[in-house]
CSV table of C-alpha atoms in Angstrom, one decimal:
chain,number,residue,atom,x,y,z
A,1,THR,CA,59.3,-73.8,-71.3
A,2,LEU,CA,60.4,-71.6,-74.2
A,3,LEU,CA,56.8,-70.8,-75.1
A,4,ASP,CA,56.0,-70.1,-71.4
A,5,ARG,CA,58.9,-67.8,-71.1
A,6,ALA,CA,57.9,-66.0,-74.3
A,7,GLN,CA,54.4,-65.5,-72.8
A,8,ILE,CA,52.9,-66.2,-76.3
A,9,GLN,CA,49.4,-65.0,-76.9
A,10,PRO,CA,46.9,-66.6,-79.2
A,11,GLY,CA,47.3,-65.8,-82.9
A,12,GLN,CA,50.7,-64.1,-82.7
A,13,LYS,CA,53.2,-64.2,-85.5
A,14,VAL,CA,56.2,-66.4,-84.4
A,15,LEU,CA,59.6,-66.9,-86.1
A,16,ASP,CA,61.4,-70.2,-85.2
A,17,ILE,CA,65.1,-69.8,-86.2
A,18,GLY,CA,66.6,-73.3,-86.6
A,19,PHE,CA,63.4,-75.2,-86.1
A,20,GLY,CA,65.0,-78.6,-86.1
A,21,TRP,CA,62.3,-81.3,-86.5
A,22,GLY,CA,59.5,-78.8,-86.1
A,23,GLY,CA,58.4,-79.7,-82.5
A,24,LEU,CA,58.4,-76.2,-81.1
A,25,SER,CA,56.7,-74.7,-84.2
A,26,LEU,CA,54.0,-77.4,-84.0
A,27,LEU,CA,53.4,-76.7,-80.3
A,28,ALA,CA,53.1,-73.0,-80.8
A,29,ALA,CA,50.5,-73.5,-83.6
A,30,LYS,CA,48.5,-76.3,-81.8
A,31,LYS,CA,48.4,-74.7,-78.4
A,32,TYR,CA,48.1,-71.0,-79.3
A,33,GLY,CA,47.0,-70.9,-82.9
A,34,CYS,CA,50.1,-68.9,-83.8
A,35,GLU,CA,51.1,-68.2,-87.3
A,36,VAL,CA,54.6,-69.7,-87.4
A,37,THR,CA,57.4,-69.3,-89.8
A,38,GLY,CA,60.4,-71.6,-89.4
A,39,ILE,CA,63.8,-71.2,-91.1
A,40,THR,CA,66.6,-73.7,-91.4
A,41,LEU,CA,69.6,-74.6,-93.5
A,42,SER,CA,68.8,-78.3,-93.5
A,43,VAL,CA,66.8,-79.7,-96.4
A,44,GLU,CA,66.4,-83.0,-94.5
A,45,GLN,CA,64.9,-81.3,-91.4
A,46,LYS,CA,62.5,-79.2,-93.5
A,47,GLY,CA,61.3,-82.4,-95.3
A,48,LEU,CA,60.6,-84.3,-92.1
A,49,ALA,CA,59.1,-81.3,-90.3
A,50,GLU,CA,56.7,-80.6,-93.2
A,51,LYS,CA,55.5,-84.2,-93.0
A,52,ARG,CA,54.8,-83.7,-89.3
A,53,VAL,CA,52.9,-80.5,-90.0
A,54,LYS,CA,50.8,-82.2,-92.7
A,55,LYS,CA,50.0,-85.1,-90.3
A,56,GLU,CA,48.7,-82.6,-87.8
A,57,GLY,CA,46.7,-80.6,-90.4
A,58,LEU,CA,48.5,-77.4,-89.6
A,59,GLU,CA,49.7,-76.3,-93.1
A,60,HIS,CA,47.5,-73.2,-92.8
A,61,LEU,CA,49.5,-72.0,-89.7
A,62,ILE,CA,53.1,-73.2,-90.3
A,63,THR,CA,55.5,-72.4,-93.1
A,64,PHE,CA,59.0,-73.7,-93.3
A,65,GLU,CA,61.8,-72.4,-95.5
A,66,VAL,CA,65.5,-73.2,-96.2
A,67,VAL,CA,67.1,-69.8,-95.9
A,68,ASP,CA,69.9,-68.2,-93.9
A,69,TYR,CA,68.6,-66.0,-91.0
A,70,ARG,CA,70.8,-63.1,-92.3
A,71,VAL,CA,69.2,-63.2,-95.7
A,72,PHE,CA,65.7,-63.6,-94.2
A,73,SER,CA,66.1,-60.6,-91.9
A,74,ARG,CA,67.1,-58.4,-94.8
A,75,ARG,CA,63.8,-58.9,-96.7
A,76,PRO,CA,61.8,-55.7,-96.5
A,77,GLU,CA,58.5,-57.6,-95.9
A,78,ASN,CA,60.0,-59.2,-92.7
A,79,LEU,CA,60.9,-55.9,-91.0
A,80,GLY,CA,59.2,-55.8,-87.6
A,81,LYS,CA,56.9,-58.6,-88.6
A,82,PHE,CA,57.1,-61.1,-85.7
A,83,ASP,CA,55.7,-60.8,-82.2
A,84,ARG,CA,58.0,-63.5,-80.9
A,85,VAL,CA,61.3,-65.0,-82.1
A,86,LEU,CA,62.3,-68.4,-80.8
A,87,SER,CA,65.6,-70.1,-81.2
A,88,CYS,CA,66.3,-73.5,-79.5
A,89,GLU,CA,70.0,-74.6,-79.5
A,90,MET,CA,70.7,-72.9,-82.8
A,91,ILE,CA,73.1,-70.3,-81.5
A,92,GLU,CA,75.9,-72.8,-81.1
A,93,ALA,CA,76.2,-73.0,-84.9
A,94,VAL,CA,76.6,-69.3,-85.3
A,95,GLY,CA,80.1,-68.9,-84.1
A,96,HIS,CA,81.7,-66.4,-81.7
A,97,ASP,CA,82.5,-63.8,-84.3
A,98,HIS,CA,78.9,-63.7,-85.7
A,99,LEU,CA,77.0,-63.5,-82.4
A,100,GLY,CA,76.4,-59.8,-82.8
A,101,GLU,CA,75.1,-60.3,-86.3
A,102,PHE,CA,72.6,-62.8,-85.0
A,103,PHE,CA,71.1,-60.3,-82.5
A,104,TRP,CA,71.1,-57.6,-85.2
A,105,ALA,CA,69.1,-59.9,-87.5
A,106,VAL,CA,66.6,-60.8,-84.8
A,107,GLU,CA,66.0,-57.1,-84.0
A,108,GLN,CA,65.2,-56.4,-87.6
A,109,VAL,CA,62.3,-58.9,-87.7
A,110,LEU,CA,61.0,-58.3,-84.2
A,111,ALA,CA,58.0,-56.1,-83.6
A,112,HIS,CA,58.3,-53.0,-81.4
A,113,ASP,CA,57.1,-54.9,-78.3
A,114,GLY,CA,58.5,-58.2,-79.5
A,115,VAL,CA,60.3,-60.8,-77.4
A,116,LEU,CA,63.3,-63.1,-78.2
A,117,VAL,CA,63.5,-66.4,-76.3
A,118,MET,CA,66.5,-68.6,-76.9
A,119,GLU,CA,67.8,-71.8,-75.5
A,120,ALA,CA,71.6,-72.0,-75.6
A,121,ILE,CA,74.3,-74.5,-74.6
A,122,THR,CA,76.9,-72.3,-72.9
A,123,THR,CA,80.4,-72.5,-71.7
A,124,PRO,CA,81.3,-71.0,-68.2
A,125,GLU,CA,83.2,-67.7,-68.4
A,126,GLU,CA,86.4,-69.0,-66.7
A,127,ARG,CA,87.3,-71.3,-69.5
A,128,TYR,CA,85.5,-69.7,-72.5
A,129,GLU,CA,88.5,-68.0,-74.0
A,130,THR,CA,90.5,-71.2,-73.9
A,131,TYR,CA,87.6,-73.2,-75.2
A,132,ARG,CA,86.8,-71.1,-78.2
A,133,ARG,CA,90.4,-71.4,-79.4
A,134,SER,CA,90.6,-75.1,-79.0
A,135,THR,CA,88.9,-78.3,-80.3
A,136,ASP,CA,87.1,-81.1,-78.5
A,137,PHE,CA,84.9,-84.1,-79.3
A,138,ILE,CA,81.7,-82.1,-79.9
A,139,ASN,CA,83.1,-79.4,-82.2
A,140,THR,CA,85.1,-81.8,-84.3
A,141,VAL,CA,83.0,-85.0,-84.5
A,142,ILE,CA,79.4,-84.1,-83.6
A,143,PHE,CA,78.9,-80.5,-84.5
A,144,PRO,CA,82.0,-79.6,-86.6
A,145,GLY,CA,82.9,-75.9,-86.1
A,146,GLY,CA,80.3,-75.4,-83.4
A,147,CYS,CA,80.9,-73.0,-80.5
A,148,ALA,CA,78.9,-73.0,-77.2
A,149,PRO,CA,79.2,-69.3,-76.3
A,150,SER,CA,79.5,-68.0,-72.7
A,151,LEU,CA,76.6,-66.0,-71.2
A,152,HIS,CA,78.9,-62.9,-71.2
A,153,ALA,CA,79.6,-63.3,-74.9
A,154,LEU,CA,75.9,-63.5,-75.7
A,155,VAL,CA,75.0,-60.5,-73.7
A,156,ASP,CA,77.9,-58.4,-75.0
A,157,ALA,CA,76.9,-59.3,-78.5
A,158,ALA,CA,73.3,-58.3,-77.9
A,159,TYR,CA,74.2,-55.0,-76.3
A,160,SER,CA,76.8,-54.0,-78.9
A,161,GLU,CA,74.8,-54.8,-82.0
A,162,SER,CA,71.1,-54.4,-81.0
A,163,ALA,CA,68.9,-52.7,-78.5
A,164,LEU,CA,67.9,-56.1,-77.0
A,165,THR,CA,68.3,-56.4,-73.3
A,166,LEU,CA,68.5,-59.5,-71.1
A,167,GLU,CA,65.2,-59.8,-69.2
A,168,HIS,CA,65.4,-63.2,-67.6
A,169,ILE,CA,67.6,-66.3,-67.4
A,170,ASP,CA,67.0,-70.0,-66.4
A,171,ASN,CA,69.7,-72.6,-66.1
A,172,ILE,CA,68.3,-76.0,-66.9
A,173,GLY,CA,71.6,-77.8,-67.2
A,174,LEU,CA,71.1,-80.3,-64.4
A,175,HIS,CA,67.7,-81.2,-65.9
A,176,TYR,CA,69.4,-81.7,-69.2
A,177,ALA,CA,71.8,-84.2,-67.6
A,178,GLN,CA,68.8,-86.4,-66.6
A,179,THR,CA,67.3,-86.0,-70.0
A,180,LEU,CA,70.5,-87.4,-71.5
A,181,VAL,CA,70.3,-90.4,-69.2
A,182,ASP,CA,66.8,-91.1,-70.5
A,183,TRP,CA,67.9,-90.6,-74.2
A,184,ARG,CA,70.7,-93.0,-73.8
A,185,ARG,CA,68.5,-95.6,-72.1
A,186,ARG,CA,65.9,-95.3,-74.9
A,187,PHE,CA,68.6,-95.4,-77.6
A,188,ASN,CA,70.1,-98.6,-76.3
A,189,ALA,CA,66.7,-100.2,-75.7
A,190,ASN,CA,66.1,-99.7,-79.5
A,191,GLU,CA,69.4,-101.0,-80.7
A,192,SER,CA,67.9,-103.4,-83.2
A,193,PHE,CA,65.8,-100.6,-84.7
A,194,VAL,CA,69.0,-98.5,-85.0
A,195,ARG,CA,70.9,-101.3,-86.7
A,196,ASP,CA,68.0,-101.8,-89.1
A,197,LEU,CA,68.5,-98.2,-90.2
A,198,GLY,CA,72.0,-99.2,-91.4
A,199,PHE,CA,74.1,-98.0,-88.4
A,200,ASP,CA,77.0,-100.1,-87.2
A,201,ASP,CA,78.9,-100.8,-84.0
A,202,VAL,CA,81.2,-97.8,-84.6
A,203,PHE,CA,78.1,-95.5,-84.7
A,204,LEU,CA,76.6,-97.1,-81.6
A,205,ARG,CA,79.8,-96.6,-79.6
A,206,VAL,CA,80.2,-93.0,-80.8
A,207,TRP,CA,76.6,-92.1,-80.0
A,208,ASN,CA,76.8,-93.7,-76.5
A,209,TYR,CA,80.0,-91.8,-75.9
A,210,TYR,CA,78.4,-88.5,-77.1
A,211,LEU,CA,75.4,-88.9,-74.8
A,212,THR,CA,77.5,-89.8,-71.7
A,213,TYR,CA,80.0,-87.1,-72.6
A,214,CYS,CA,77.3,-84.5,-72.6
A,215,GLU,CA,75.6,-85.9,-69.5
A,216,ALA,CA,78.9,-85.6,-67.6
A,217,GLY,CA,79.3,-82.0,-68.8
A,218,PHE,CA,75.9,-80.9,-67.6
A,219,LEU,CA,76.1,-82.8,-64.4
A,220,SER,CA,79.5,-81.2,-63.5
A,221,GLN,CA,78.3,-77.8,-65.0
A,222,THR,CA,81.3,-77.8,-67.3
A,223,VAL,CA,78.6,-76.7,-69.8
A,224,ASN,CA,75.2,-75.2,-69.0
A,225,CYS,CA,71.9,-75.0,-70.8
A,226,LEU,CA,70.3,-71.5,-70.5
A,227,ILE,CA,66.9,-70.2,-71.5
A,228,LEU,CA,67.4,-66.5,-72.1
A,229,VAL,CA,64.7,-63.8,-72.6
A,230,PHE,CA,65.6,-60.6,-74.5
A,231,THR,CA,63.4,-57.6,-75.0
A,232,ARG,CA,63.9,-53.9,-76.0
A,233,PRO,CA,63.9,-51.4,-73.1
A,234,GLY,CA,60.3,-50.4,-72.2
A,235,CYS,CA,58.7,-53.6,-73.6
A,236,ARG,CA,55.2,-54.1,-72.1
A,237,ALA,CA,54.4,-57.3,-73.9
A,238,ILE,CA,55.3,-59.6,-71.0
A,239,VAL,CA,54.8,-59.4,-67.3
A,240,PRO,CA,57.9,-59.4,-65.1
A,241,LEU,CA,59.3,-62.9,-64.8
A,242,SER,CA,59.8,-64.1,-61.3
A,243,GLU,CA,59.6,-67.3,-59.3
A,244,THR,CA,58.4,-68.1,-55.8
A,245,ARG,CA,60.3,-70.7,-53.9
A,246,SER,CA,59.5,-72.4,-50.6
A,247,VAL,CA,62.5,-72.9,-48.3
A,248,THR,CA,62.2,-75.1,-45.2
A,249,GLN,CA,64.5,-74.1,-42.4
A,250,ALA,CA,66.2,-77.0,-40.6
A,251,PRO,CA,65.5,-77.0,-36.8
A,252,SER,CA,68.1,-75.5,-34.6
A,253,LEU,CA,70.5,-77.7,-32.7
A,254,THR,CA,69.7,-78.1,-29.0
A,255,ASN,CA,72.2,-77.1,-26.4
A,256,LYS,CA,73.0,-80.7,-25.7
A,257,GLU,CA,73.6,-81.4,-29.4
A,258,VAL,CA,75.9,-78.4,-29.6
A,259,ASN,CA,77.9,-79.5,-26.5
A,260,ASP,CA,78.1,-83.1,-27.8
A,261,TRP,CA,79.5,-81.7,-31.1
A,262,LEU,CA,82.0,-79.5,-29.4
A,263,VAL,CA,83.3,-82.4,-27.3
């Protein structure tokens, strides 16, 4: 979905900020022949992702580096270099006070008609100010120091520190809830494999709690998962994003049904 929203064209230069295990970078290279640069702060993720790249024979298209995005964006050779910038659930590690710096950094490396597509776990506006000043299970145990920003916080940061403008938004939170159901089912179906890796009962309970905790959050929309598209004003690199939906109108009640209901 992120690649579709970015409307990536064959052979473009793509920057993947916080590439995780390399899945998005691999897909961009395999499907579109893009020249992908991925950056991360995790040595472990870089090591595994590079093994996956080598297995697919895509070393000529994909390069991974352990470097802070702020350092990367200040290198003269990266100025305006990338046609597309992707970031999947990395923004939660940035922190509220540094959101503006993130958008500034992205704009430095983005080509004139470039597009930023990001997936972000977000907190609804009504409780964001309370949330960001408090602690919970996720930002203390799973992602220490993490912050799931509100949509307003993201847009404000983009507008105040860059020329990037919100072009399109998708909320896939309810889909994410079902994904977490599937993850939990598969995790528990492979308990013996997990134990063979050295994990104990405490980890199994914590991980199950984590998955159900998040599932409940997305299902109740206490948190959301948004896909956001940002461009500079006047960008002509993407066609307008719109959706067509089919709505079936329920048949009207008959007079008899109305009278029966009134009685």
